[in-house]
Amino acid sequence: MGYHAEARAAIIEGACQWTCAFGPVFRVAFGGAPPPPDVGVIQLEIGESILQMVVAAMDHVLWMVETDPGAAPAVFKQARAQLGADPWLASCVVSVPGFQVV
């Protein structure tokens, strides 16, 4: 849901946010559209299956200390680098030994 004070407006705002966040991923994954620059397509080989994972950068952070909101992109980039993400964290997750697709 969105962050508007009125429930109806918060629902509309939240729906808009979800559509903006997931729309490009769905268009690539289900519609066959070419990926825009902020959407990645990762080829996966799991067992005998070759799959495509479509991802986009969506970061949600709970700020535990006061910080400059403008510094957030640098913080995300640093966190990805520390975890070995290049540039997607999802590729790190699926490379974990024992990862299973259900």
Coordinates of N, CA, C and O in Angstrom, one line a residue:
M1 N 0.8 -1.2 0.0 CA 0.0 0.0 0.0 C 0.9 1.2 0.0 O 2.0 1.2 0.4
G2 N 0.4 2.3 -0.5 CA 1.1 3.6 -0.5 C 1.2 4.3 0.8 O 0.8 3.7 1.9
Y3 N 1.6 5.5 0.8 CA 1.9 6.2 2.0 C 0.9 7.4 2.2 O 1.2 8.3 3.0
H4 N -0.1 7.5 1.5 CA -1.1 8.6 1.6 C -1.9 8.5 2.9 O -2.1 7.4 3.4
A5 N -2.4 9.6 3.4 CA -3.1 9.6 4.6 C -4.5 8.9 4.5 O -5.0 8.3 5.5
E6 N -5.1 9.1 3.4 CA -6.4 8.5 3.2 C -6.3 7.1 2.6 O -5.5 6.9 1.7
A7 N -7.1 6.1 3.0 CA -7.0 4.7 2.6 C -7.1 4.6 1.1 O -6.3 3.9 0.5
R8 N -8.2 5.2 0.5 CA -8.4 5.0 -1.0 C -7.1 5.5 -1.7 O -6.6 4.9 -2.6
A9 N -6.7 6.7 -1.4 CA -5.5 7.3 -2.0 C -4.2 6.4 -1.8 O -3.4 6.3 -2.7
A10 N -4.1 5.8 -0.6 CA -2.9 5.0 -0.3 C -3.0 3.7 -1.2 O -1.9 3.3 -1.7
I11 N -4.2 3.2 -1.4 CA -4.3 2.0 -2.2 C -3.9 2.3 -3.7 O -3.2 1.6 -4.3
I12 N -4.4 3.4 -4.2 CA -4.1 3.9 -5.5 C -2.6 4.1 -5.7 O -2.0 3.7 -6.6
E13 N -2.0 4.8 -4.7 CA -0.6 5.1 -4.8 C 0.2 3.8 -4.7 O 1.2 3.6 -5.5
G14 N -0.2 2.9 -3.8 CA 0.5 1.6 -3.7 C 0.4 0.8 -5.0 O 1.4 0.2 -5.4
A15 N -0.7 0.8 -5.6 CA -0.9 0.1 -6.9 C 0.0 0.7 -8.0 O 0.6 -0.1 -8.8
C16 N 0.1 2.0 -8.0 CA 1.0 2.6 -9.0 C 2.4 2.3 -8.7 O 3.2 2.0 -9.6
Q17 N 2.8 2.2 -7.4 CA 4.2 1.9 -7.1 C 4.5 0.4 -7.5 O 5.6 0.2 -8.1
W18 N 3.6 -0.5 -7.3 CA 3.9 -1.9 -7.7 C 3.9 -2.0 -9.2 O 4.7 -2.8 -9.7
T19 N 3.0 -1.3 -9.9 CA 3.0 -1.4 -11.3 C 4.3 -0.9 -11.9 O 4.8 -1.5 -12.8
C20 N 4.7 0.3 -11.4 CA 6.0 0.8 -11.9 C 7.2 -0.1 -11.6 O 8.1 -0.2 -12.4
A21 N 7.2 -0.7 -10.4 CA 8.3 -1.6 -10.0 C 8.3 -2.9 -10.8 O 9.3 -3.3 -11.3
F22 N 7.1 -3.5 -11.0 CA 7.1 -4.9 -11.6 C 6.7 -4.9 -13.1 O 6.9 -5.8 -13.8
G23 N 6.1 -3.8 -13.6 CA 5.7 -3.7 -15.0 C 6.8 -4.1 -15.9 O 6.6 -5.0 -16.8
P24 N 7.9 -3.4 -15.9 CA 9.0 -3.7 -16.8 C 9.5 -5.2 -16.7 O 9.7 -5.8 -17.8
V25 N 9.5 -5.8 -15.5 CA 9.9 -7.2 -15.4 C 8.9 -8.1 -16.0 O 9.3 -9.0 -16.7
F26 N 7.6 -7.8 -15.8 CA 6.6 -8.7 -16.4 C 6.5 -8.6 -17.9 O 6.3 -9.6 -18.6
R27 N 6.7 -7.3 -18.4 CA 6.7 -7.2 -19.9 C 7.9 -8.0 -20.5 O 7.7 -8.6 -21.6
V28 N 9.0 -8.1 -19.9 CA 10.1 -8.9 -20.4 C 9.9 -10.4 -20.2 O 10.0 -11.2 -21.1
A29 N 9.5 -10.7 -19.0 CA 9.3 -12.2 -18.6 C 8.2 -12.8 -19.4 O 8.3 -13.9 -19.9
F30 N 7.0 -12.1 -19.4 CA 5.8 -12.8 -20.0 C 5.4 -12.3 -21.4 O 4.7 -12.9 -22.1
G31 N 5.9 -11.0 -21.7 CA 5.5 -10.5 -23.0 C 6.6 -10.5 -24.0 O 6.4 -10.2 -25.2
G32 N 7.8 -10.9 -23.7 CA 8.9 -11.1 -24.6 C 9.5 -9.7 -25.1 O 10.2 -9.7 -26.0
A33 N 9.2 -8.7 -24.3 CA 9.7 -7.4 -24.7 C 11.3 -7.3 -24.4 O 11.7 -8.1 -23.5
P34 N 12.0 -6.6 -25.2 CA 13.4 -6.4 -24.9 C 13.7 -5.8 -23.6 O 12.9 -4.8 -23.2
P35 N 14.6 -6.2 -22.8 CA 14.8 -5.6 -21.5 C 15.4 -4.2 -21.5 O 16.3 -4.0 -22.3
P36 N 14.8 -3.3 -20.8 CA 15.4 -1.9 -20.7 C 16.6 -2.0 -19.9 O 16.9 -3.0 -19.2
P37 N 17.4 -0.9 -19.8 CA 18.7 -0.9 -19.1 C 18.7 -1.3 -17.7 O 19.6 -1.9 -17.1
D38 N 17.5 -1.0 -17.0 CA 17.5 -1.3 -15.6 C 16.9 -2.7 -15.3 O 16.6 -3.0 -14.1
V39 N 16.7 -3.5 -16.3 CA 16.2 -4.9 -16.1 C 17.2 -5.9 -16.6 O 17.7 -5.7 -17.7
G40 N 17.5 -6.9 -15.8 CA 18.5 -7.9 -16.2 C 17.8 -9.2 -16.5 O 16.8 -9.6 -15.8
V41 N 18.4 -10.0 -17.4 CA 17.9 -11.3 -17.7 C 19.1 -12.2 -17.4 O 20.2 -12.1 -18.0
I42 N 19.0 -13.1 -16.5 CA 20.0 -14.0 -16.1 C 19.7 -15.5 -16.5 O 18.6 -15.9 -16.3
Q43 N 20.6 -16.1 -17.2 CA 20.4 -17.5 -17.7 C 20.8 -18.4 -16.5 O 21.9 -18.3 -16.0
L44 N 19.9 -19.3 -16.2 CA 20.2 -20.3 -15.1 C 20.2 -21.7 -15.6 O 19.3 -22.1 -16.4
E45 N 21.1 -22.5 -15.1 CA 21.1 -23.9 -15.4 C 20.9 -24.6 -14.1 O 21.8 -24.6 -13.2
I46 N 19.7 -25.2 -13.9 CA 19.4 -25.9 -12.6 C 19.0 -27.3 -13.0 O 18.0 -27.6 -13.6
G47 N 19.9 -28.2 -12.6 CA 19.7 -29.6 -13.0 C 19.9 -29.7 -14.5 O 20.9 -29.3 -15.0
E48 N 18.9 -30.2 -15.1 CA 18.9 -30.3 -16.6 C 18.1 -29.3 -17.3 O 17.9 -29.3 -18.5
S49 N 17.6 -28.3 -16.5 CA 16.7 -27.3 -17.0 C 17.5 -26.0 -17.2 O 18.3 -25.6 -16.4
I50 N 17.2 -25.3 -18.3 CA 17.8 -24.0 -18.5 C 16.6 -23.0 -18.4 O 15.6 -23.1 -19.1
L51 N 16.8 -22.0 -17.5 CA 15.7 -21.1 -17.2 C 16.2 -19.7 -17.3 O 17.4 -19.4 -17.3
Q52 N 15.3 -18.8 -17.4 CA 15.7 -17.3 -17.4 C 15.1 -16.7 -16.2 O 13.9 -17.0 -15.8
M53 N 15.9 -15.9 -15.5 CA 15.4 -15.1 -14.4 C 15.4 -13.7 -14.8 O 16.4 -13.2 -15.2
V54 N 14.3 -13.0 -14.7 CA 14.2 -11.5 -15.0 C 14.2 -10.8 -13.7 O 13.3 -11.0 -12.8
V55 N 15.1 -9.8 -13.6 CA 15.2 -9.1 -12.3 C 15.3 -7.6 -12.6 O 15.7 -7.2 -13.7
A56 N 15.0 -6.8 -11.6 CA 15.2 -5.3 -11.6 C 15.7 -4.9 -10.2 O 15.4 -5.6 -9.2
A57 N 16.4 -3.8 -10.2 CA 16.9 -3.3 -8.9 C 15.7 -2.7 -8.1 O 15.2 -1.6 -8.4
M58 N 15.3 -3.4 -7.0 CA 14.3 -2.9 -6.1 C 14.9 -3.1 -4.7 O 15.0 -4.2 -4.2
D59 N 15.2 -2.0 -4.1 CA 15.8 -2.0 -2.8 C 14.9 -1.3 -1.8 O 14.4 -0.2 -2.0
H60 N 14.7 -2.1 -0.7 CA 13.9 -1.5 0.4 C 14.9 -1.5 1.6 O 15.4 -2.5 2.0
V61 N 15.0 -0.4 2.3 CA 15.9 -0.3 3.4 C 15.2 0.3 4.6 O 14.4 1.2 4.5
L62 N 15.5 -0.3 5.7 CA 15.0 0.2 7.0 C 16.1 1.0 7.6 O 17.1 0.4 8.0
W63 N 16.0 2.3 7.6 CA 17.1 3.1 8.1 C 17.1 3.1 9.6 O 16.2 3.4 10.3
M64 N 18.2 2.6 10.2 CA 18.3 2.4 11.6 C 18.9 3.7 12.3 O 18.9 3.9 13.5
V65 N 19.6 4.5 11.5 CA 20.2 5.7 11.9 C 19.8 6.8 10.9 O 19.5 6.5 9.8
E66 N 19.9 8.0 11.4 CA 19.7 9.1 10.4 C 20.8 9.2 9.4 O 22.0 9.1 9.8
T67 N 20.4 9.4 8.2 CA 21.4 9.5 7.1 C 20.9 10.3 6.0 O 19.7 10.6 6.0
D68 N 21.7 10.7 5.1 CA 21.4 11.5 4.0 C 20.6 10.6 3.0 O 21.2 9.7 2.4
P69 N 19.3 10.9 2.7 CA 18.6 10.0 1.7 C 19.3 10.0 0.3 O 19.2 9.0 -0.4
G70 N 20.0 11.0 0.0 CA 20.7 11.1 -1.3 C 21.9 10.1 -1.4 O 22.4 9.7 -2.4
A71 N 22.3 9.6 -0.2 CA 23.4 8.6 -0.1 C 23.0 7.2 -0.4 O 23.8 6.3 -0.5
A72 N 21.6 7.0 -0.4 CA 21.1 5.6 -0.5 C 21.6 4.8 -1.7 O 22.1 3.7 -1.6
P73 N 21.7 5.4 -2.9 CA 22.2 4.6 -4.1 C 23.6 4.1 -3.9 O 23.9 3.0 -4.2
A74 N 24.4 4.9 -3.3 CA 25.8 4.5 -3.0 C 25.9 3.4 -2.0 O 26.7 2.5 -2.1
V75 N 25.0 3.5 -1.0 CA 24.9 2.4 0.0 C 24.5 1.1 -0.6 O 25.1 0.0 -0.3
F76 N 23.5 1.1 -1.5 CA 23.0 -0.1 -2.1 C 24.1 -0.7 -3.0 O 24.3 -1.9 -3.0
K77 N 24.8 0.2 -3.8 CA 25.9 -0.3 -4.6 C 27.0 -0.9 -3.8 O 27.5 -2.0 -4.1
Q78 N 27.4 -0.3 -2.6 CA 28.4 -0.9 -1.8 C 28.0 -2.2 -1.2 O 28.7 -3.2 -1.1
A79 N 26.7 -2.3 -0.8 CA 26.2 -3.6 -0.2 C 26.2 -4.7 -1.3 O 26.7 -5.8 -1.0
R80 N 25.8 -4.4 -2.5 CA 25.9 -5.4 -3.6 C 27.4 -5.8 -3.8 O 27.6 -7.0 -4.0
A81 N 28.3 -4.9 -3.8 CA 29.7 -5.2 -4.1 C 30.2 -6.1 -2.9 O 31.0 -7.1 -3.2
Q82 N 29.9 -5.8 -1.7 CA 30.3 -6.6 -0.6 C 29.8 -8.1 -0.6 O 30.4 -9.0 -0.2
L83 N 28.6 -8.2 -1.2 CA 28.0 -9.6 -1.3 C 28.4 -10.3 -2.6 O 27.9 -11.4 -2.8
G84 N 29.1 -9.6 -3.5 CA 29.5 -10.3 -4.7 C 28.5 -10.2 -5.8 O 28.5 -10.9 -6.8
A85 N 27.5 -9.3 -5.6 CA 26.4 -9.2 -6.6 C 27.0 -8.4 -7.8 O 27.7 -7.5 -7.7
D86 N 26.6 -8.9 -9.0 CA 27.2 -8.3 -10.2 C 26.1 -8.1 -11.3 O 26.1 -8.9 -12.3
P87 N 25.2 -7.2 -11.3 CA 24.9 -6.3 -10.2 C 23.7 -6.8 -9.3 O 23.3 -6.1 -8.4
W88 N 23.2 -8.0 -9.7 CA 21.9 -8.4 -9.0 C 22.2 -9.3 -7.8 O 23.0 -10.3 -7.9
L89 N 21.5 -9.1 -6.7 CA 21.6 -10.0 -5.6 C 21.0 -11.3 -5.9 O 21.5 -12.3 -5.3
A90 N 20.0 -11.3 -6.7 CA 19.3 -12.6 -7.0 C 20.3 -13.6 -7.6 O 20.2 -14.8 -7.3
S91 N 21.3 -13.2 -8.4 CA 22.3 -14.2 -8.9 C 23.1 -14.8 -7.8 O 23.5 -16.0 -7.9
C92 N 23.3 -14.1 -6.7 CA 24.0 -14.6 -5.6 C 23.2 -15.7 -4.9 O 23.7 -16.7 -4.5
V93 N 21.9 -15.4 -4.8 CA 21.0 -16.3 -4.1 C 20.9 -17.6 -4.8 O 21.0 -18.7 -4.2
V94 N 20.7 -17.6 -6.1 CA 20.5 -18.9 -6.8 C 21.8 -19.7 -7.0 O 21.7 -20.8 -7.4
S95 N 22.9 -19.1 -6.7 CA 24.2 -19.8 -6.8 C 24.6 -20.5 -5.5 O 25.6 -21.2 -5.4
V96 N 23.7 -20.3 -4.5 CA 24.0 -21.0 -3.2 C 23.8 -22.5 -3.3 O 22.8 -22.9 -3.9
P97 N 24.8 -23.3 -2.9 CA 24.7 -24.7 -3.0 C 23.4 -25.2 -2.3 O 23.1 -24.7 -1.2
G98 N 22.7 -26.0 -2.9 CA 21.4 -26.6 -2.4 C 20.2 -25.8 -2.7 O 19.1 -26.1 -2.4
F99 N 20.4 -24.6 -3.5 CA 19.2 -23.8 -3.8 C 18.3 -24.7 -4.7 O 18.7 -25.3 -5.6
Q100 N 17.0 -24.6 -4.4 CA 16.0 -25.4 -5.2 C 15.0 -24.5 -5.7 O 14.5 -23.6 -5.0
V101 N 14.6 -24.7 -7.0 CA 13.5 -24.0 -7.6 C 12.2 -24.9 -7.4 O 12.2 -26.1 -7.6
V102 N 11.2 -24.3 -6.8 CA 10.0 -25.1 -6.5 C 8.9 -24.7 -7.6 O 8.8 -23.6 -8.0

